[in-house]
Amino acid sequence: MMRLGIISSSGGSVFATGINLLKSCGYEVSAYVVTDRECGIERACDELGVSYTRIIDNDNVGFSCKASQWLFFENNVDWVCLFFTRLISSSIYSFKPCINIHPSLLPAFPGFNSLQRAFEKKVRFVGATAHFVDGSTDGGELVAQVVGSVVNMHDIQQLERLSFAQKLYIFLVLCESVLLDGVSYLYKSKDNLNTYPAHSWNSQSLRSKKLADAFEDFLKSEKIYWIR
C-alpha cells in the first residue's frame, strides 16, 4: 500500500488515469489530494472516491503550511507529487520527497508554457521530466525523463496529447517503483538518471508487463502516437 499525496490545480487527467491503471493491475494506492481552487481534479476525486481538501490561501507559505499539516500529519502520506501552477515552500518539500512532473526535457524550457515554447522553437523531440522540488523554478535534481519524436506533428494539440502520455508514463513509473521499493527509490534514481523509452524495462521504467501493456493499450485506445 502506498499513501500518495497530490497537490494540484489542474484537471487531474494524469492522476485519474494513472490511479485507474495502477488499480486495474492490482496495485493498492491511497491518494490524498490538496487543491487551491475549484478544478477538474476535484471531480476526478469524487468519481474515484479519493479524499481531498481545498485550501484557499493566496500566500504560498501559508498555503504550504496548511497543505503540509493535512498531508503529512493528518494523512501520513509517503511522498507528494505536484500538478500545480504555484510555487510551494519548504514546509512541504523539506519534510518528505516532493516530486514535480514537468512537460519538457529539463533543463530545456523550464517554467510556464514550456510546451508552447518548444512548439514555437520547432524542436524535433519533446519530453517530460520528474524532478525534486526545491526553492527554484524547475531546478531541482532530476529523477526521471522520457522523450519522443514530434516528427509529423503539425499542431500544438498533437503535442499536448503526446505530452499527456509522457507525464502519465512518468507518474506510473514513480508510483510503481515506490510501491515496489519504497520512497528510497526516489533518492536512488537520481544517481542513475537515464532517458528511457516507454517499452524498454530497466531501472527506470515499468517493471510489470501487465502495467506496461495496460499503458500501451491506453495509448492505442486514445490514438496517441508516441514515436520512440
Tab-separated table of C-alpha atoms in Angstrom:
chain	number	residue	atom	x	y	z
A	1	MET	CA	0.000	0.000	0.000
A	2	MET	CA	1.264	3.450	-0.917
A	3	ARG	CA	-0.056	6.653	0.609
A	4	LEU	CA	0.322	9.276	-2.106
A	5	GLY	CA	-0.093	12.997	-1.642
A	6	ILE	CA	-1.087	15.176	-4.582
A	7	ILE	CA	-1.082	18.972	-4.796
A	8	SER	CA	-2.953	20.119	-7.864
A	9	SER	CA	-4.673	22.982	-9.599
A	10	SER	CA	-5.259	21.069	-12.835
A	11	GLY	CA	-7.870	18.914	-14.490
A	12	GLY	CA	-6.406	15.779	-12.957
A	13	SER	CA	-6.341	13.627	-16.106
A	14	VAL	CA	-2.847	12.232	-15.499
A	15	PHE	CA	-3.678	11.486	-11.868
A	16	ALA	CA	-7.068	9.878	-12.564
A	17	THR	CA	-5.834	7.779	-15.491
A	18	GLY	CA	-2.752	6.720	-13.561
A	19	ILE	CA	-4.691	5.647	-10.477
A	20	ASN	CA	-7.160	3.681	-12.597
A	21	LEU	CA	-4.363	1.880	-14.473
A	22	LEU	CA	-2.477	1.068	-11.267
A	23	LYS	CA	-5.572	-0.308	-9.540
A	24	SER	CA	-6.584	-2.313	-12.623
A	25	CYS	CA	-3.219	-4.075	-12.344
A	26	GLY	CA	-3.640	-4.913	-8.662
A	27	TYR	CA	-1.626	-2.126	-7.048
A	28	GLU	CA	-3.008	-0.636	-3.836
A	29	VAL	CA	-2.856	3.152	-3.689
A	30	SER	CA	-4.442	5.532	-1.198
A	31	ALA	CA	-4.332	9.082	-2.523
A	32	TYR	CA	-4.906	12.368	-0.710
A	33	VAL	CA	-5.336	15.483	-2.832
A	34	VAL	CA	-4.921	19.157	-1.983
A	35	THR	CA	-6.246	21.861	-4.318
A	36	ASP	CA	-6.267	25.641	-4.055
A	37	ARG	CA	-9.318	26.307	-6.249
A	38	GLU	CA	-12.224	24.599	-7.952
A	39	CYS	CA	-10.652	22.401	-10.620
A	40	GLY	CA	-11.148	19.192	-12.538
A	41	ILE	CA	-9.149	17.000	-10.194
A	42	GLU	CA	-11.791	17.539	-7.506
A	43	ARG	CA	-14.401	15.965	-9.768
A	44	ALA	CA	-11.964	13.132	-10.503
A	45	CYS	CA	-11.568	12.576	-6.757
A	46	ASP	CA	-15.345	12.359	-6.332
A	47	GLU	CA	-15.506	9.733	-9.083
A	48	LEU	CA	-12.564	7.751	-7.674
A	49	GLY	CA	-13.591	8.016	-4.024
A	50	VAL	CA	-10.365	9.861	-3.191
A	51	SER	CA	-10.093	12.184	-0.187
A	52	TYR	CA	-9.349	15.812	-0.990
A	53	THR	CA	-9.364	19.218	0.619
A	54	ARG	CA	-9.394	22.700	-0.870
A	55	ILE	CA	-7.140	25.258	0.814
A	56	ILE	CA	-7.833	28.877	-0.093
A	57	ASP	CA	-4.755	30.932	0.777
A	58	ASN	CA	-3.063	33.291	-1.676
A	59	ASP	CA	0.150	33.278	0.345
A	60	ASN	CA	2.395	30.441	-0.840
A	61	VAL	CA	3.939	29.910	2.598
A	62	GLY	CA	0.568	29.882	4.334
A	63	PHE	CA	-0.883	27.506	1.756
A	64	SER	CA	2.118	25.185	2.030
A	65	CYS	CA	1.965	25.040	5.828
A	66	LYS	CA	-1.714	24.089	5.754
A	67	ALA	CA	-1.169	21.548	2.977
A	68	SER	CA	1.756	20.026	4.880
A	69	GLN	CA	-0.369	19.654	8.009
A	70	TRP	CA	-3.169	17.890	6.125
A	71	LEU	CA	-0.948	15.639	4.001
A	72	PHE	CA	1.805	14.657	6.417
A	73	PHE	CA	0.299	14.878	9.886
A	74	GLU	CA	-3.372	14.112	9.278
A	75	ASN	CA	-2.975	11.571	6.460
A	76	ASN	CA	0.633	10.382	6.785
A	77	VAL	CA	1.430	10.340	3.066
A	78	ASP	CA	4.704	8.754	1.941
A	79	TRP	CA	5.542	11.312	-0.745
A	80	VAL	CA	3.979	14.113	-2.742
A	81	CYS	CA	3.563	14.635	-6.487
A	82	LEU	CA	2.751	18.078	-7.880
A	83	PHE	CA	0.402	19.016	-10.706
A	84	PHE	CA	0.434	22.624	-9.603
A	85	THR	CA	0.822	26.099	-11.083
A	86	ARG	CA	2.140	27.824	-7.941
A	87	LEU	CA	5.375	27.661	-6.016
A	88	ILE	CA	5.319	25.852	-2.676
A	89	SER	CA	7.504	26.403	0.368
A	90	SER	CA	9.968	24.218	2.251
A	91	SER	CA	7.309	23.131	4.755
A	92	ILE	CA	6.337	20.595	2.077
A	93	TYR	CA	9.483	19.703	0.148
A	94	SER	CA	11.857	19.549	3.136
A	95	PHE	CA	9.711	17.051	5.053
A	96	LYS	CA	9.207	14.129	2.669
A	97	PRO	CA	10.024	13.545	-1.019
A	98	CYS	CA	8.191	16.016	-3.227
A	99	ILE	CA	8.320	15.479	-6.989
A	100	ASN	CA	7.154	17.702	-9.827
A	101	ILE	CA	6.418	16.331	-13.307
A	102	HIS	CA	7.362	18.997	-15.841
A	103	PRO	CA	6.383	18.833	-19.540
A	104	SER	CA	9.840	19.312	-21.050
A	105	LEU	CA	13.281	17.747	-21.177
A	106	LEU	CA	14.787	19.847	-18.413
A	107	PRO	CA	16.912	21.875	-18.249
A	108	ALA	CA	15.320	22.989	-21.534
A	109	PHE	CA	12.131	25.071	-21.276
A	110	PRO	CA	11.694	25.453	-17.502
A	111	GLY	CA	8.766	27.402	-16.095
A	112	PHE	CA	5.334	28.018	-17.557
A	113	ASN	CA	4.152	27.403	-21.137
A	114	SER	CA	7.064	25.076	-21.809
A	115	LEU	CA	5.203	23.004	-24.392
A	116	GLN	CA	4.093	26.068	-26.350
A	117	ARG	CA	7.646	27.425	-26.320
A	118	ALA	CA	9.031	24.094	-27.522
A	119	PHE	CA	6.460	24.031	-30.322
A	120	GLU	CA	7.363	27.565	-31.391
A	121	LYS	CA	11.054	26.611	-31.476
A	122	LYS	CA	10.151	23.711	-33.787
A	123	VAL	CA	12.036	21.173	-31.703
A	124	ARG	CA	12.376	17.636	-33.067
A	125	PHE	CA	11.902	15.929	-29.702
A	126	VAL	CA	9.843	16.675	-26.619
A	127	GLY	CA	9.793	15.009	-23.258
A	128	ALA	CA	8.788	15.136	-19.633
A	129	THR	CA	10.913	15.277	-16.512
A	130	ALA	CA	10.332	14.274	-12.896
A	131	HIS	CA	12.464	16.323	-10.528
A	132	PHE	CA	12.723	17.038	-6.837
A	133	VAL	CA	11.030	20.247	-5.766
A	134	ASP	CA	13.183	22.898	-4.132
A	135	GLY	CA	13.172	26.678	-3.914
A	136	SER	CA	13.968	27.129	-7.607
A	137	THR	CA	11.750	27.094	-10.685
A	138	ASP	CA	12.119	23.546	-12.063
A	139	GLY	CA	15.755	23.437	-10.946
A	140	GLY	CA	15.622	20.515	-8.505
A	141	GLU	CA	17.604	17.328	-9.017
A	142	LEU	CA	16.285	15.157	-11.834
A	143	VAL	CA	14.666	11.803	-11.076
A	144	ALA	CA	13.477	10.502	-14.463
A	145	GLN	CA	12.908	11.611	-18.045
A	146	VAL	CA	11.111	10.382	-21.141
A	147	VAL	CA	11.476	11.561	-24.720
A	148	GLY	CA	9.603	11.224	-28.007
A	149	SER	CA	9.828	12.443	-31.580
A	150	VAL	CA	7.493	15.148	-32.841
A	151	VAL	CA	8.057	14.313	-36.497
A	152	ASN	CA	4.788	14.746	-38.437
A	153	MET	CA	3.131	16.620	-35.553
A	154	HIS	CA	1.871	19.845	-37.062
A	155	ASP	CA	-0.205	21.449	-34.316
A	156	ILE	CA	0.015	22.090	-30.603
A	157	GLN	CA	-2.936	19.770	-29.870
A	158	GLN	CA	-0.980	16.742	-31.105
A	159	LEU	CA	1.949	17.820	-28.971
A	160	GLU	CA	-0.296	18.191	-25.924
A	161	ARG	CA	-1.594	14.637	-26.333
A	162	LEU	CA	1.947	13.281	-26.544
A	163	SER	CA	2.938	15.345	-23.506
A	164	PHE	CA	-0.021	13.914	-21.580
A	165	ALA	CA	1.149	10.369	-22.369
A	166	GLN	CA	4.699	11.191	-21.299
A	167	LYS	CA	3.597	12.691	-17.981
A	168	LEU	CA	1.321	9.702	-17.384
A	169	TYR	CA	4.159	7.272	-18.052
A	170	ILE	CA	6.485	9.022	-15.607
A	171	PHE	CA	3.709	9.124	-12.989
A	172	LEU	CA	3.180	5.367	-13.385
A	173	VAL	CA	6.917	4.657	-13.149
A	174	LEU	CA	7.250	6.709	-9.965
A	175	CYS	CA	4.201	5.134	-8.326
A	176	GLU	CA	5.089	1.557	-9.264
A	177	SER	CA	8.696	1.989	-8.141
A	178	VAL	CA	7.683	3.440	-4.768
A	179	LEU	CA	5.175	0.609	-4.326
A	180	LEU	CA	7.888	-1.980	-5.020
A	181	ASP	CA	10.957	-0.319	-3.468
A	182	GLY	CA	9.640	2.310	-1.075
A	183	VAL	CA	10.377	6.031	-1.217
A	184	SER	CA	14.109	5.261	-1.212
A	185	TYR	CA	13.679	4.660	-4.965
A	186	LEU	CA	13.190	8.382	-5.485
A	187	TYR	CA	16.588	9.154	-3.964
A	188	LYS	CA	18.426	6.295	-5.662
A	189	SER	CA	17.031	7.020	-9.110
A	190	LYS	CA	18.552	10.490	-9.291
A	191	ASP	CA	22.011	8.912	-9.121
A	192	ASN	CA	21.270	6.666	-12.110
A	193	LEU	CA	19.271	9.003	-14.312
A	194	ASN	CA	18.614	7.842	-17.822
A	195	THR	CA	16.210	8.809	-20.552
A	196	TYR	CA	14.198	5.717	-21.348
A	197	PRO	CA	11.709	4.631	-23.995
A	198	ALA	CA	8.286	3.538	-22.841
A	199	HIS	CA	8.658	-0.052	-23.982
A	200	SER	CA	12.055	-0.981	-22.527
A	201	TRP	CA	12.030	-2.264	-18.954
A	202	ASN	CA	15.010	-1.248	-16.840
A	203	SER	CA	15.691	0.519	-13.553
A	204	GLN	CA	13.567	3.496	-14.567
A	205	SER	CA	10.694	2.027	-16.499
A	206	LEU	CA	7.592	-0.031	-15.800
A	207	ARG	CA	8.576	-3.407	-14.399
A	208	SER	CA	5.186	-5.087	-14.540
A	209	LYS	CA	4.378	-6.378	-18.017
A	210	LYS	CA	0.702	-6.143	-17.112
A	211	LEU	CA	1.013	-2.430	-16.331
A	212	ALA	CA	3.214	-1.775	-19.377
A	213	ASP	CA	0.644	-3.499	-21.591
A	214	ALA	CA	-2.192	-1.556	-19.949
A	215	PHE	CA	-0.354	1.680	-20.710
A	216	GLU	CA	0.190	0.708	-24.348
A	217	ASP	CA	-3.480	-0.310	-24.651
A	218	PHE	CA	-4.473	3.086	-23.276
A	219	LEU	CA	-2.338	4.853	-25.896
A	220	LYS	CA	-3.983	2.819	-28.646
A	221	SER	CA	-7.493	3.451	-27.348
A	222	GLU	CA	-6.831	7.197	-27.224
A	223	LYS	CA	-4.981	7.180	-30.575
A	224	ILE	CA	-1.919	8.793	-29.023
A	225	TYR	CA	1.176	8.201	-31.139
A	226	TRP	CA	4.483	8.111	-29.294
A	227	ILE	CA	7.439	7.540	-31.606
A	228	ARG	CA	10.416	6.421	-29.541
